[in-house]
Short mmCIF file of C-alpha atoms in Angstrom, two decimals:
data_model
loop_
_atom_site.label_atom_id
_atom_site.label_comp_id
_atom_site.label_asym_id
_atom_site.label_seq_id
_atom_site.Cartn_x
_atom_site.Cartn_y
_atom_site.Cartn_z
CA MET A 1 57.81 39.89 235.41
CA ASN A 2 54.85 40.65 237.51
CA GLY A 3 54.55 37.04 238.48
CA LYS A 4 51.18 36.67 236.81
CA VAL A 5 50.74 33.98 234.22
CA SER A 6 47.64 34.13 232.08
CA ARG A 7 45.78 30.97 231.20
CA ARG A 8 46.78 31.24 227.57
CA ASP A 9 50.48 31.80 228.39
CA PHE A 10 50.40 28.78 230.62
CA LEU A 11 48.84 26.64 227.92
CA LYS A 12 51.31 27.90 225.35
CA ALA A 13 54.21 26.99 227.60
CA GLY A 14 52.64 23.61 228.26
CA GLY A 15 52.26 22.98 224.57
CA ALA A 16 55.82 23.94 223.83
CA GLY A 17 57.10 21.79 226.68
CA LEU A 18 55.19 18.82 225.44
CA ALA A 19 56.48 19.30 221.93
CA GLY A 20 60.02 19.58 223.27
CA VAL A 21 59.75 16.37 225.22
CA ALA A 22 58.29 14.53 222.27
CA LEU A 23 61.06 15.84 220.04
CA SER A 24 63.86 14.74 222.30
CA THR A 25 62.52 11.37 223.27
CA LEU A 26 61.15 10.37 219.90
CA GLY A 27 63.75 12.14 217.80
CA ILE A 28 63.31 10.92 214.30
CA GLY A 29 62.57 7.47 215.63
CA THR A 30 58.98 8.03 214.67
CA ILE A 31 59.82 7.42 211.02
CA LEU A 32 57.25 4.98 209.69
CA GLY A 33 56.34 3.76 213.14
CA SER A 34 59.27 1.42 212.88
CA GLU A 35 60.10 1.90 216.53
CA THR A 36 56.78 0.36 217.43
CA THR A 37 57.43 -2.54 215.11
CA ALA A 38 60.82 -3.09 216.65
CA GLY A 39 59.32 -3.08 220.13
CA ASP A 40 56.65 -5.58 219.16
CA ALA A 41 59.17 -7.86 217.56
CA GLN A 42 61.43 -7.82 220.58
CA ALA A 43 58.51 -8.90 222.72
CA ALA A 44 58.18 -12.01 220.58
CA PRO A 45 61.58 -13.74 220.62
CA GLY A 46 62.46 -15.97 217.73
CA GLN A 47 60.68 -13.75 215.26
CA GLU A 48 63.01 -12.35 212.67
CA LEU A 49 63.32 -8.60 212.66
CA MET A 50 62.62 -7.02 209.32
CA TYR A 51 63.67 -3.51 208.48
CA VAL A 52 62.28 -3.00 205.02
CA CYS A 53 61.81 0.44 203.55
CA PRO A 54 58.07 0.74 202.81
CA VAL A 55 58.74 3.15 199.96
CA CYS A 56 61.39 1.43 197.87
CA GLY A 57 61.48 -2.04 199.44
CA GLU A 58 65.17 -1.92 200.31
CA LYS A 59 66.21 -3.97 203.32
CA ALA A 60 68.26 -2.49 206.15
CA GLU A 61 70.17 -4.41 208.80
CA ASP A 62 68.79 -2.63 211.81
CA PHE A 63 66.63 0.29 212.78
CA ASP A 64 69.53 2.74 212.63
CA GLY A 65 70.29 1.51 209.14
CA LEU A 66 66.71 2.09 208.08
CA ARG A 67 66.80 5.53 209.63
CA LYS A 68 70.01 6.33 207.74
CA HIS A 69 68.60 4.97 204.49
CA PHE A 70 65.55 7.12 204.95
CA LYS A 71 67.48 10.27 205.64
CA GLU A 72 69.54 9.77 202.50
CA LYS A 73 67.00 8.41 200.05
CA HIS A 74 63.72 9.98 201.11
CA PRO A 75 64.50 13.28 202.80
CA GLU A 76 61.01 14.56 201.99
CA LEU A 77 59.43 11.82 204.06
CA GLU A 78 61.13 12.58 207.34
CA SER A 79 59.00 12.94 210.39
CA PRO A 80 58.56 14.93 212.58
CA LYS A 81 58.47 18.27 210.89
CA ASN A 82 58.86 21.83 212.00
CA MET A 83 56.50 23.89 209.97
CA VAL A 84 54.68 27.17 209.87
CA LEU A 85 50.91 27.23 210.16
CA ARG A 86 48.91 30.38 209.59
CA ILE A 87 46.47 30.47 212.49
CA ASN A 88 44.12 33.41 213.12
CA GLY A 89 46.18 35.65 210.88
CA ALA A 90 49.51 34.93 212.55
CA ASP A 91 52.29 32.66 211.36
CA VAL A 92 52.93 30.13 214.10
CA GLY A 93 55.98 27.92 214.02
CA VAL A 94 54.95 24.50 215.27
CA TYR A 95 56.38 21.08 215.66
CA VAL A 96 54.14 18.59 213.96
CA GLU A 97 54.25 14.86 213.58
CA ASP A 98 52.85 13.40 210.38
CA HIS A 99 50.06 11.55 212.14
CA TRP A 100 48.86 14.52 214.16
CA THR A 101 45.51 15.90 213.25
CA LEU A 102 44.98 19.64 213.18
CA ARG A 103 42.98 19.32 216.41
CA GLU A 104 45.88 17.66 218.22
CA THR A 105 48.28 20.25 216.86
CA LEU A 106 46.11 23.16 217.97
CA LEU A 107 45.92 21.64 221.43
CA ARG A 108 49.46 20.37 221.94
CA ALA A 109 51.65 22.66 219.91
CA VAL A 110 49.70 25.89 219.70
CA GLY A 111 47.71 25.88 222.94
CA LEU A 112 44.40 26.97 221.47
CA THR A 113 41.88 24.92 223.40
CA GLY A 114 38.54 26.14 222.05
CA ASN A 115 38.06 24.02 218.96
CA ALA A 116 40.67 21.51 220.01
CA LYS A 117 39.02 19.62 222.85
CA GLU A 118 38.69 15.95 222.15
CA MET A 119 35.08 15.45 221.28
CA CYS A 120 33.92 12.54 219.12
CA ASP A 121 37.25 12.74 217.22
CA ARG A 122 35.65 10.88 214.29
CA GLY A 123 34.10 13.70 212.30
CA GLY A 124 30.63 13.01 213.59
CA CYS A 125 29.78 15.91 215.89
CA GLY A 126 31.24 19.06 214.36
CA SER A 127 32.50 20.49 217.65
CA CYS A 128 36.05 20.87 216.34
CA THR A 129 35.00 22.79 213.23
CA VAL A 130 37.54 25.43 212.21
CA LEU A 131 37.62 27.57 209.09
CA ILE A 132 40.27 26.49 206.61
CA ASP A 133 40.60 29.01 203.77
CA GLY A 134 37.26 30.42 204.87
CA LYS A 135 35.31 27.17 204.71
CA PRO A 136 34.26 25.05 207.69
CA ALA A 137 36.37 21.92 208.07
CA LEU A 138 36.73 19.37 210.85
CA ALA A 139 40.01 19.79 212.70
CA CYS A 140 39.84 16.22 214.02
CA THR A 141 39.74 14.78 210.50
CA THR A 142 42.37 17.00 208.91
CA LEU A 143 46.05 16.17 209.07
CA ALA A 144 48.08 19.11 210.32
CA VAL A 145 50.80 18.59 207.71
CA GLU A 146 48.19 19.14 205.01
CA CYS A 147 47.38 22.62 206.36
CA ARG A 148 50.67 24.20 205.35
CA GLY A 149 50.06 27.49 203.57
CA ARG A 150 46.37 27.50 204.37
CA GLU A 151 44.51 30.07 206.41
CA ILE A 152 43.21 28.52 209.63
CA GLU A 153 40.72 30.34 211.79
CA THR A 154 39.52 29.17 215.20
CA SER A 155 36.81 30.42 217.53
CA GLU A 156 39.43 32.31 219.56
CA GLY A 157 40.42 34.31 216.51
CA ILE A 158 36.82 35.13 215.63
CA ALA A 159 35.97 36.13 219.21
CA ALA A 160 38.99 38.45 219.29
CA ASP A 161 38.00 40.13 216.02
CA PRO A 162 36.16 43.41 216.80
CA ALA A 163 34.06 42.98 213.64
CA TYR A 164 32.44 39.90 215.18
CA ARG A 165 31.79 41.45 218.59
CA PRO A 166 28.02 41.53 217.86
CA LEU A 167 28.11 37.76 217.32
CA VAL A 168 29.75 37.15 220.70
CA GLU A 169 27.27 39.48 222.38
CA ALA A 170 24.32 37.78 220.71
CA TYR A 171 25.63 34.38 221.80
CA VAL A 172 25.88 35.65 225.39
CA LYS A 173 22.49 37.32 225.25
CA TYR A 174 20.66 34.21 224.06
CA ASP A 175 22.79 31.83 226.12
CA ALA A 176 23.48 29.87 222.96
CA SER A 177 26.17 27.93 224.77
CA GLN A 178 24.71 25.92 227.59
CA CYS A 179 27.44 23.52 228.63
CA GLY A 180 29.69 25.10 226.02
CA TYR A 181 31.21 21.92 224.67
CA CYS A 182 29.98 22.20 221.11
CA THR A 183 29.91 26.02 221.06
CA PRO A 184 33.34 26.70 219.49
CA GLY A 185 32.35 24.60 216.46
CA GLN A 186 28.91 26.21 216.17
CA PHE A 187 30.42 29.66 216.64
CA THR A 188 32.93 29.05 213.87
CA VAL A 189 30.19 27.97 211.47
CA ALA A 190 28.21 31.04 212.59
CA LYS A 191 30.94 33.27 211.17
CA TYR A 192 30.82 31.33 207.92
CA ILE A 193 27.03 31.81 207.77
CA LEU A 194 27.37 35.56 208.38
CA ASN A 195 29.90 35.79 205.55
CA LYS A 196 27.84 33.70 203.17
CA TYR A 197 24.41 35.19 203.85
CA PRO A 198 24.19 38.83 204.92
CA ASP A 199 20.61 38.25 206.03
CA PRO A 200 20.33 34.53 206.89
CA THR A 201 16.94 32.86 207.15
CA GLU A 202 16.20 30.23 209.78
CA ASP A 203 16.34 27.54 207.10
CA GLN A 204 19.77 28.62 205.88
CA ILE A 205 21.16 28.71 209.42
CA ARG A 206 19.74 25.31 210.32
CA THR A 207 21.08 23.77 207.10
CA GLU A 208 24.57 25.18 207.54
CA LEU A 209 24.63 24.17 211.22
CA SER A 210 23.29 20.70 210.53
CA GLY A 211 26.77 19.21 210.92
CA ASN A 212 27.04 20.41 214.51
CA ILE A 213 25.43 18.35 217.23
CA CYS A 214 24.44 19.85 220.60
CA ARG A 215 23.39 17.58 223.43
CA CYS A 216 21.86 20.46 225.38
CA GLY A 217 19.54 21.22 222.46
CA THR A 218 20.49 24.87 221.95
CA TYR A 219 19.70 24.72 218.25
CA SER A 220 16.98 27.38 218.20
CA ARG A 221 19.14 29.78 220.20
CA HIS A 222 21.86 29.67 217.56
CA VAL A 223 19.28 30.76 215.01
CA GLN A 224 18.21 33.67 217.20
CA ALA A 225 21.77 34.69 218.01
CA ILE A 226 23.02 34.54 214.43
CA GLN A 227 20.04 36.46 213.09
CA GLU A 228 20.44 39.17 215.70
CA ALA A 229 24.19 39.36 215.02
CA ALA A 230 23.50 39.65 211.29
CA ALA A 231 21.11 42.53 211.88
CA ALA A 232 23.52 44.28 214.26
CA MET A 233 26.47 43.87 211.91
CA LYS A 234 24.52 45.15 208.94
CA GLY A 235 23.38 48.15 210.95
CA GLY A 236 26.91 48.88 212.06
CA LYS A 237 28.30 48.77 208.57
CA SER A 238 25.85 51.08 206.82
CA MET B 1 46.40 7.50 215.64
CA ARG B 2 49.55 5.48 215.38
CA GLU B 3 52.49 6.90 213.54
CA PHE B 4 52.87 6.97 209.80
CA THR B 5 54.82 8.98 207.30
CA HIS B 6 53.00 11.52 205.21
CA MET B 7 54.06 11.94 201.62
CA GLU B 8 52.86 14.43 199.05
CA ALA B 9 52.33 13.10 195.55
CA THR B 10 52.70 15.40 192.56
CA THR B 11 51.46 13.08 189.82
CA ILE B 12 49.04 10.17 189.63
CA GLU B 13 51.82 7.91 188.30
CA GLU B 14 54.04 8.68 191.27
CA ALA B 15 51.21 8.15 193.76
CA SER B 16 50.18 4.91 192.09
CA LYS B 17 53.76 3.60 192.01
CA ASN B 18 54.31 4.36 195.67
CA ALA B 19 50.90 3.07 196.75
CA ARG B 20 51.68 -0.30 195.17
CA LYS B 21 54.85 -0.70 197.17
CA GLY B 22 54.65 -2.07 200.65
CA ASN B 23 52.28 -0.79 203.21
CA ALA B 24 50.83 2.45 201.90
CA MET B 25 47.40 4.05 201.65
CA VAL B 26 46.25 7.13 199.78
CA ILE B 27 44.38 10.05 201.33
CA ALA B 28 42.14 12.60 199.64
CA GLY B 29 39.57 14.24 201.92
CA GLY B 30 40.52 11.89 204.75
CA THR B 31 37.05 11.84 206.31
CA ASP B 32 36.77 8.06 205.95
CA LEU B 33 40.43 7.05 206.17
CA LEU B 34 41.36 8.91 209.36
CA GLY B 35 38.42 7.45 211.28
CA THR B 36 39.44 4.02 210.05
CA LEU B 37 43.00 4.54 211.25
CA LYS B 38 41.96 5.99 214.61
CA ASP B 39 39.78 2.98 215.35
CA GLU B 40 42.32 0.58 213.85
CA ILE B 41 39.51 -1.42 212.33
CA LEU B 42 41.76 -3.09 209.77
CA PRO B 43 44.26 -5.82 210.58
CA VAL B 44 46.86 -3.82 208.65
CA TYR B 45 48.06 -0.33 209.46
CA PRO B 46 49.74 1.80 206.79
CA SER B 47 53.27 3.06 207.32
CA VAL B 48 52.97 5.63 204.56
CA ILE B 49 50.04 7.88 203.71
CA ILE B 50 50.17 9.41 200.24
CA ASP B 51 48.38 12.73 199.87
CA LEU B 52 46.60 13.09 196.53
CA LYS B 53 45.42 16.65 197.18
CA THR B 54 48.79 17.96 196.04
CA ILE B 55 48.19 16.63 192.53
CA LYS B 56 47.07 19.51 190.34
CA ASP B 57 43.95 19.74 188.19
CA LEU B 58 42.19 16.72 189.65
CA ASP B 59 39.30 18.69 191.10
CA LYS B 60 37.80 20.17 187.95
CA ILE B 61 34.19 19.86 186.87
CA GLU B 62 34.08 20.27 183.10
CA GLU B 63 31.58 19.92 180.30
CA GLU B 64 32.79 18.07 177.23
CA LYS B 65 30.45 17.36 174.32
CA ASP B 66 27.84 14.90 175.62
CA GLN B 67 29.41 14.23 179.00
CA ILE B 68 30.56 15.88 182.21
CA ILE B 69 34.05 15.13 183.47
CA ILE B 70 34.51 15.39 187.20
CA GLY B 71 37.95 15.05 188.77
CA ALA B 72 38.21 12.54 191.61
CA LEU B 73 39.34 15.28 194.00
CA ALA B 74 36.30 17.49 193.38
CA LYS B 75 34.78 18.23 196.76
CA LEU B 76 31.23 16.96 197.27
CA ALA B 77 30.06 20.48 198.13
CA ASP B 78 31.53 21.79 194.88
CA VAL B 79 29.77 19.12 192.82
CA ALA B 80 26.50 19.81 194.65
CA ASP B 81 26.78 23.56 193.96
CA SER B 82 28.12 23.25 190.40
CA GLN B 83 25.74 24.65 187.82
CA VAL B 84 27.18 22.30 185.18
CA ALA B 85 26.43 19.27 187.35
CA ARG B 86 23.01 20.52 188.42
CA THR B 87 21.85 20.95 184.83
CA ASN B 88 23.34 17.86 183.25
CA CYS B 89 23.49 15.23 185.99
CA GLN B 90 21.06 16.47 188.62
CA ALA B 91 20.92 13.14 190.46
CA LEU B 92 24.65 13.27 191.15
CA ALA B 93 24.50 16.87 192.36
CA GLU B 94 21.57 15.98 194.64
CA ALA B 95 23.38 12.90 195.96
CA CYS B 96 26.56 14.90 196.64
CA GLY B 97 24.44 17.43 198.53
CA LYS B 98 22.99 14.75 200.79
CA VAL B 99 26.17 13.05 201.97
CA ALA B 100 26.89 13.47 205.70
CA SER B 101 27.02 17.11 206.88
CA PRO B 102 27.84 20.43 205.14
CA THR B 103 31.21 20.52 206.88
CA ILE B 104 32.14 17.02 205.76
CA ARG B 105 31.02 17.85 202.22
CA ASN B 106 33.54 20.72 202.23
CA MET B 107 36.31 18.19 202.88
CA ALA B 108 35.24 14.89 201.31
CA THR B 109 35.83 14.21 197.62
CA LEU B 110 33.73 12.42 195.02
CA GLY B 111 36.52 9.91 194.37
CA GLY B 112 36.76 9.25 198.10
CA ASN B 113 33.02 8.76 198.43
CA ILE B 114 32.92 5.98 195.83
CA CYS B 115 36.03 4.32 197.30
CA GLN B 116 34.99 4.51 200.96
CA MET B 117 34.88 1.36 203.00
CA HIS B 118 31.43 -0.02 203.67
CA ARG B 119 29.51 0.60 206.83
CA CYS B 120 28.87 -2.51 208.86
CA TRP B 121 29.06 -2.13 212.61
CA TYR B 122 30.88 -5.43 213.00
CA PHE B 123 33.41 -4.51 210.33
CA ARG B 124 33.94 -1.08 211.87
CA THR B 125 34.19 -2.11 215.51
CA PRO B 126 37.46 -0.67 216.83
CA ASP B 127 40.59 -2.78 217.10
CA ASP B 128 39.43 -5.41 214.60
CA ARG B 129 37.35 -7.07 217.33
CA PHE B 130 35.17 -8.91 214.83
CA HIS B 131 37.65 -10.44 212.42
CA CYS B 132 35.02 -10.99 209.74
CA GLY B 133 35.26 -12.53 206.29
CA ARG B 134 36.13 -9.20 204.67
CA LYS B 135 39.25 -8.99 206.85
CA GLY B 136 40.35 -12.58 206.27
CA GLY B 137 38.31 -14.34 208.97
CA ASN B 138 35.93 -17.25 208.52
CA THR B 139 32.58 -16.00 209.73
CA CYS B 140 30.22 -13.11 209.24
CA PRO B 141 28.97 -11.98 212.66
CA ALA B 142 26.02 -10.17 211.05
CA TYR B 143 24.24 -13.41 210.14
CA ASN B 144 23.48 -14.29 213.74
CA GLY B 145 23.96 -10.87 215.28
CA ASP B 146 22.03 -7.62 215.02
CA ASN B 147 21.72 -7.02 211.29
CA ARG B 148 19.03 -4.35 211.12
CA TYR B 149 21.06 -2.14 208.76
CA HIS B 150 22.28 -4.91 206.47
CA SER B 151 21.49 -6.40 203.08
CA ILE B 152 18.08 -7.46 201.79
CA PHE B 153 19.41 -9.13 198.65
CA GLY B 154 21.62 -11.73 200.34
CA GLN B 155 25.38 -11.92 200.40
CA GLN B 156 28.21 -11.07 198.06
CA ASN B 157 31.54 -12.82 198.64
CA GLY B 158 30.24 -13.83 202.09
CA CYS B 159 29.41 -10.27 203.15
CA VAL B 160 25.92 -8.95 203.97
CA ALA B 161 26.80 -5.34 204.77
CA ALA B 162 24.80 -2.63 203.02
CA SER B 163 26.51 -0.27 200.61
CA SER B 164 26.60 3.25 201.99
CA HIS B 165 27.87 5.47 199.19
CA ASP B 166 25.27 8.13 198.42
CA THR B 167 26.78 9.04 195.09
CA ALA B 168 26.96 5.45 193.81
CA PRO B 169 23.30 4.91 192.81
CA ALA B 170 23.34 8.27 191.02
CA LEU B 171 26.47 7.32 189.07
CA ILE B 172 25.01 3.92 188.14
CA ALA B 173 21.66 5.38 187.06
CA LEU B 174 23.46 7.98 184.96
CA GLY B 175 25.66 5.30 183.37
CA ALA B 176 28.88 6.96 184.49
CA VAL B 177 32.33 5.60 183.74
CA ILE B 178 34.95 5.62 186.48
CA VAL B 179 38.46 6.17 185.14
CA THR B 180 41.33 4.91 187.27
CA SER B 181 45.08 5.15 186.85
CA SER B 182 45.05 1.98 184.75
CA ARG B 183 41.59 1.43 183.24
CA ALA B 184 38.02 2.67 182.81
CA VAL B 185 35.21 0.83 184.62
CA LEU B 186 31.47 1.20 184.18
CA ALA B 187 29.97 2.46 187.46
CA GLU B 188 27.68 -0.57 187.81
CA GLU B 189 30.71 -2.88 187.68
CA PHE B 190 32.86 -0.72 189.93
CA PHE B 191 31.33 -1.54 193.31
CA ALA B 192 31.74 -4.97 194.90
CA ALA B 193 32.75 -6.60 198.17
CA ASN B 194 36.45 -7.01 197.45
CA GLY B 195 38.47 -7.80 200.56
CA PHE B 196 38.13 -4.81 202.86
CA ARG B 197 37.57 -2.58 199.87
CA SER B 198 34.08 -1.90 198.61
CA CYS B 199 35.13 -1.45 195.00
CA VAL B 200 37.12 -3.39 192.42
CA LEU B 201 40.26 -1.26 192.76
CA GLU B 202 43.50 -3.17 193.01
CA ASP B 203 46.65 -2.27 194.94
CA GLY B 204 48.08 0.97 193.66
CA GLU B 205 45.07 1.77 191.51
CA ILE B 206 43.74 5.30 192.00
CA VAL B 207 40.52 6.84 190.69
CA THR B 208 41.46 9.88 188.60
CA HIS B 209 38.17 11.14 187.24
CA ILE B 210 34.58 10.22 186.50
CA ARG B 211 32.86 10.63 183.16
CA VAL B 212 29.13 11.20 183.51
CA PRO B 213 26.98 11.19 180.35
CA LYS B 214 24.54 14.09 180.20
CA SER B 215 20.99 13.22 181.16
CA LYS B 216 18.02 15.42 180.41
CA LYS B 217 16.49 14.50 183.74
CA SER B 218 17.66 12.54 186.76
CA VAL B 219 16.73 12.48 190.44
CA PHE B 220 18.09 11.07 193.70
CA GLU B 221 16.25 10.20 196.89
CA LYS B 222 17.71 9.22 200.25
CA PHE B 223 16.03 7.66 203.26
CA ALA B 224 17.99 7.92 206.49
CA LEU B 225 17.12 8.14 210.17
CA ARG B 226 18.58 11.63 210.53
CA LYS B 227 18.53 14.50 208.06
CA SER B 228 22.23 15.19 208.51
CA ILE B 229 25.36 13.18 209.30
CA ASP B 230 23.76 9.85 208.54
CA PHE B 231 24.29 6.98 206.16
CA PRO B 232 21.34 5.89 204.05
CA ILE B 233 18.98 3.10 205.04
CA VAL B 234 18.02 2.97 201.38
CA ASN B 235 18.86 5.44 198.63
CA CYS B 236 17.67 5.39 195.06
CA ALA B 237 18.42 7.22 191.84
CA ALA B 238 16.63 7.25 188.49
CA ALA B 239 17.74 8.85 185.25
CA TYR B 240 16.74 9.15 181.62
CA GLY B 241 19.45 7.76 179.35
CA ALA B 242 20.43 9.30 176.02
CA ASP B 243 18.01 6.94 174.23
CA GLY B 244 15.07 7.93 176.45
CA THR B 245 15.01 4.79 178.59
CA VAL B 246 14.84 5.01 182.36
CA ARG B 247 17.65 3.61 184.49
CA VAL B 248 17.15 2.88 188.17
CA ALA B 249 19.76 2.11 190.83
CA MET B 250 19.46 1.54 194.54
CA GLY B 251 21.95 1.56 197.41
CA GLY B 252 21.83 0.32 200.99
CA VAL B 253 20.23 -2.97 200.01
CA PHE B 254 23.24 -5.12 199.08
CA PRO B 255 27.02 -4.99 199.68
CA ALA B 256 27.24 -3.17 196.34
CA PRO B 257 24.77 -0.61 194.96
CA LEU B 258 22.49 -2.35 192.47
CA ARG B 259 21.06 -1.47 189.12
CA ILE B 260 17.41 -2.53 189.31
CA LYS B 261 16.57 -3.85 185.84
CA ALA B 262 13.19 -5.25 186.95
CA ALA B 263 12.05 -1.75 187.85
CA GLU B 264 13.39 -0.37 184.58
CA ALA B 265 11.36 -2.96 182.66
CA ALA B 266 8.19 -2.08 184.57
CA VAL B 267 8.38 1.59 183.51
CA ALA B 268 9.62 0.94 179.97
CA GLY B 269 6.23 2.00 178.61
CA GLY B 270 6.15 5.25 180.58
CA ILE B 271 5.95 6.25 184.21
CA THR B 272 2.50 6.44 185.75
CA GLU B 273 1.29 5.95 189.32
CA SER B 274 0.54 2.28 188.59
CA THR B 275 3.72 1.43 186.65
CA ALA B 276 5.81 3.15 189.33
CA LYS B 277 4.10 1.03 191.97
CA LYS B 278 4.72 -2.09 189.90
CA ALA B 279 8.37 -1.05 189.51
CA GLY B 280 8.67 -0.86 193.30
CA ASP B 281 7.06 -4.27 193.73
CA ASP B 282 9.23 -5.85 191.01
CA ALA B 283 12.38 -4.29 192.43
CA VAL B 284 12.06 -6.21 195.69
CA ALA B 285 10.31 -9.30 194.28
CA ASP B 286 13.31 -11.62 194.65
CA CYS B 287 14.81 -10.18 197.82
CA THR B 288 15.91 -12.40 200.71
CA PRO B 289 15.94 -10.21 203.84
CA LEU B 290 17.95 -11.20 206.90
CA SER B 291 16.37 -11.67 210.32
CA GLY B 292 16.41 -7.92 211.01
CA THR B 293 15.95 -6.32 207.61
CA ALA B 294 12.38 -7.17 206.58
CA TYR B 295 11.38 -3.54 207.24
CA LYS B 296 13.93 -2.39 204.66
CA VAL B 297 12.05 -4.25 201.92
CA GLU B 298 9.06 -1.94 202.38
CA ILE B 299 11.33 1.12 202.43
CA ALA B 300 13.07 -0.03 199.24
CA ARG B 301 9.73 -0.66 197.54
CA THR B 302 8.53 2.84 198.40
CA MET B 303 11.83 4.49 197.51
CA VAL B 304 11.78 3.08 193.98
CA LYS B 305 8.20 4.24 193.49
CA ARG B 306 8.86 7.67 195.00
CA THR B 307 12.00 8.23 192.93
CA LEU B 308 10.29 7.26 189.67
CA LEU B 309 7.28 9.46 190.36
CA ARG B 310 9.57 12.36 191.12
CA LEU B 311 11.49 11.71 187.90
CA GLU B 312 8.25 11.88 185.95
CA GLY B 313 6.78 14.76 187.92
CA GLU B 314 9.73 17.06 187.47
CA ARG B 315 10.43 16.20 183.89
#
């Protein structure tokens, strides 16, 4: 060890640590949110505790009973899950809870922070856009468990790809990221545009980027940057 | 989001059976549902989420004799780009291409769009802060509050929110039939203020596909404040039926999208500049705007006229 820890390594370790803590403290107690229900009910004495299986309606005596029933009768429903996500061309083993969005998973379990910052978190701004199977999708409005077996690509992966070096350079040249908050989302859609249109017009770029909101108003710079990148990449290929 | 268990359905029957039991909700694209859960706008919170995307063959767009059959899981972007849809039910393809943003259209499904919960800022305030009539409360805060985006045709079941589905007017104008796991409903009878749902679906009922009769010509127009990522103030669709009559439907003016028969009658003899104007006037003749929605009457009037003129112009 040279004693140096890179930012990414640190984040990765942080993510793993967080996942580990969550795993040990929550265990499988997160099944159906019943732990929360139990806590609420205890806070209100006199209220009868109900442990009813939401899938088959069977009653259990206590939370442990419900947990046992669930493990036996509905093994496919158990939460949390350890699963493999294919992110930026690599298979990443992650710990995922059923209610985690892809954005949360990228941030907590994988440590990729570019597209995974918490922005509007409601699918309204487009800053968390990632490519799922080559198409732009909002990471904040996609459940991580639904991404199994799908190809996920984030801005980090695109920036590291030598083929898209001209795009990064064009973004730097035109300062298309002012504060940089929305840039990962715009940058991800930029790759999609370059794949879809080899020679994109301003109209096409503006239409495809219309789901990404930028408070700094860098819209025209994205057009310039993407068009220049398209020209550079075409030149390089031929 | 609070915790829930995620479950993958393999058949409609299985999903429907499980959705009926206890506290479960179904997810397709998730663009509406996940926001709803994050804000906890409903008094209930599901303990199980049933994924419909794992059901096979529900996302097809097929041509069959005199109708187009679109699976409920067809993505809005796919419907908008589909050559079959563009030729035979242009209004629907146009409407699908105008929902929200390109990214959301890659995720959201047609079935989800018609089943989405309505957009009223009191209803959608986080943490169920306004426990309105749709959620089991006694009052509608929109009557005395800021209601600038609400109904101009009065209330339905005590609700004055405006319908916000972009695809709904197109489906109504085209005379589409919505097929669920247990029945088939005409599009114009499908939408209604029904508890916190905006459609007539019952517990455990799931939309499987939509049958759209072919139309030789149909158009869709949307008026919204922003070009992208916005719900309509007023949207309007017009289509020629198989018998040559014009059908008109409008959204954003009532808790459910409305078929405007007064406008259809006005252009029964053919669409000209003057009959289209009369159709617009007749469409809003018996409206009862709220304190903040008088401006929407003028927009609705113009939208009907504009849509009809475009239908005639591009015939």
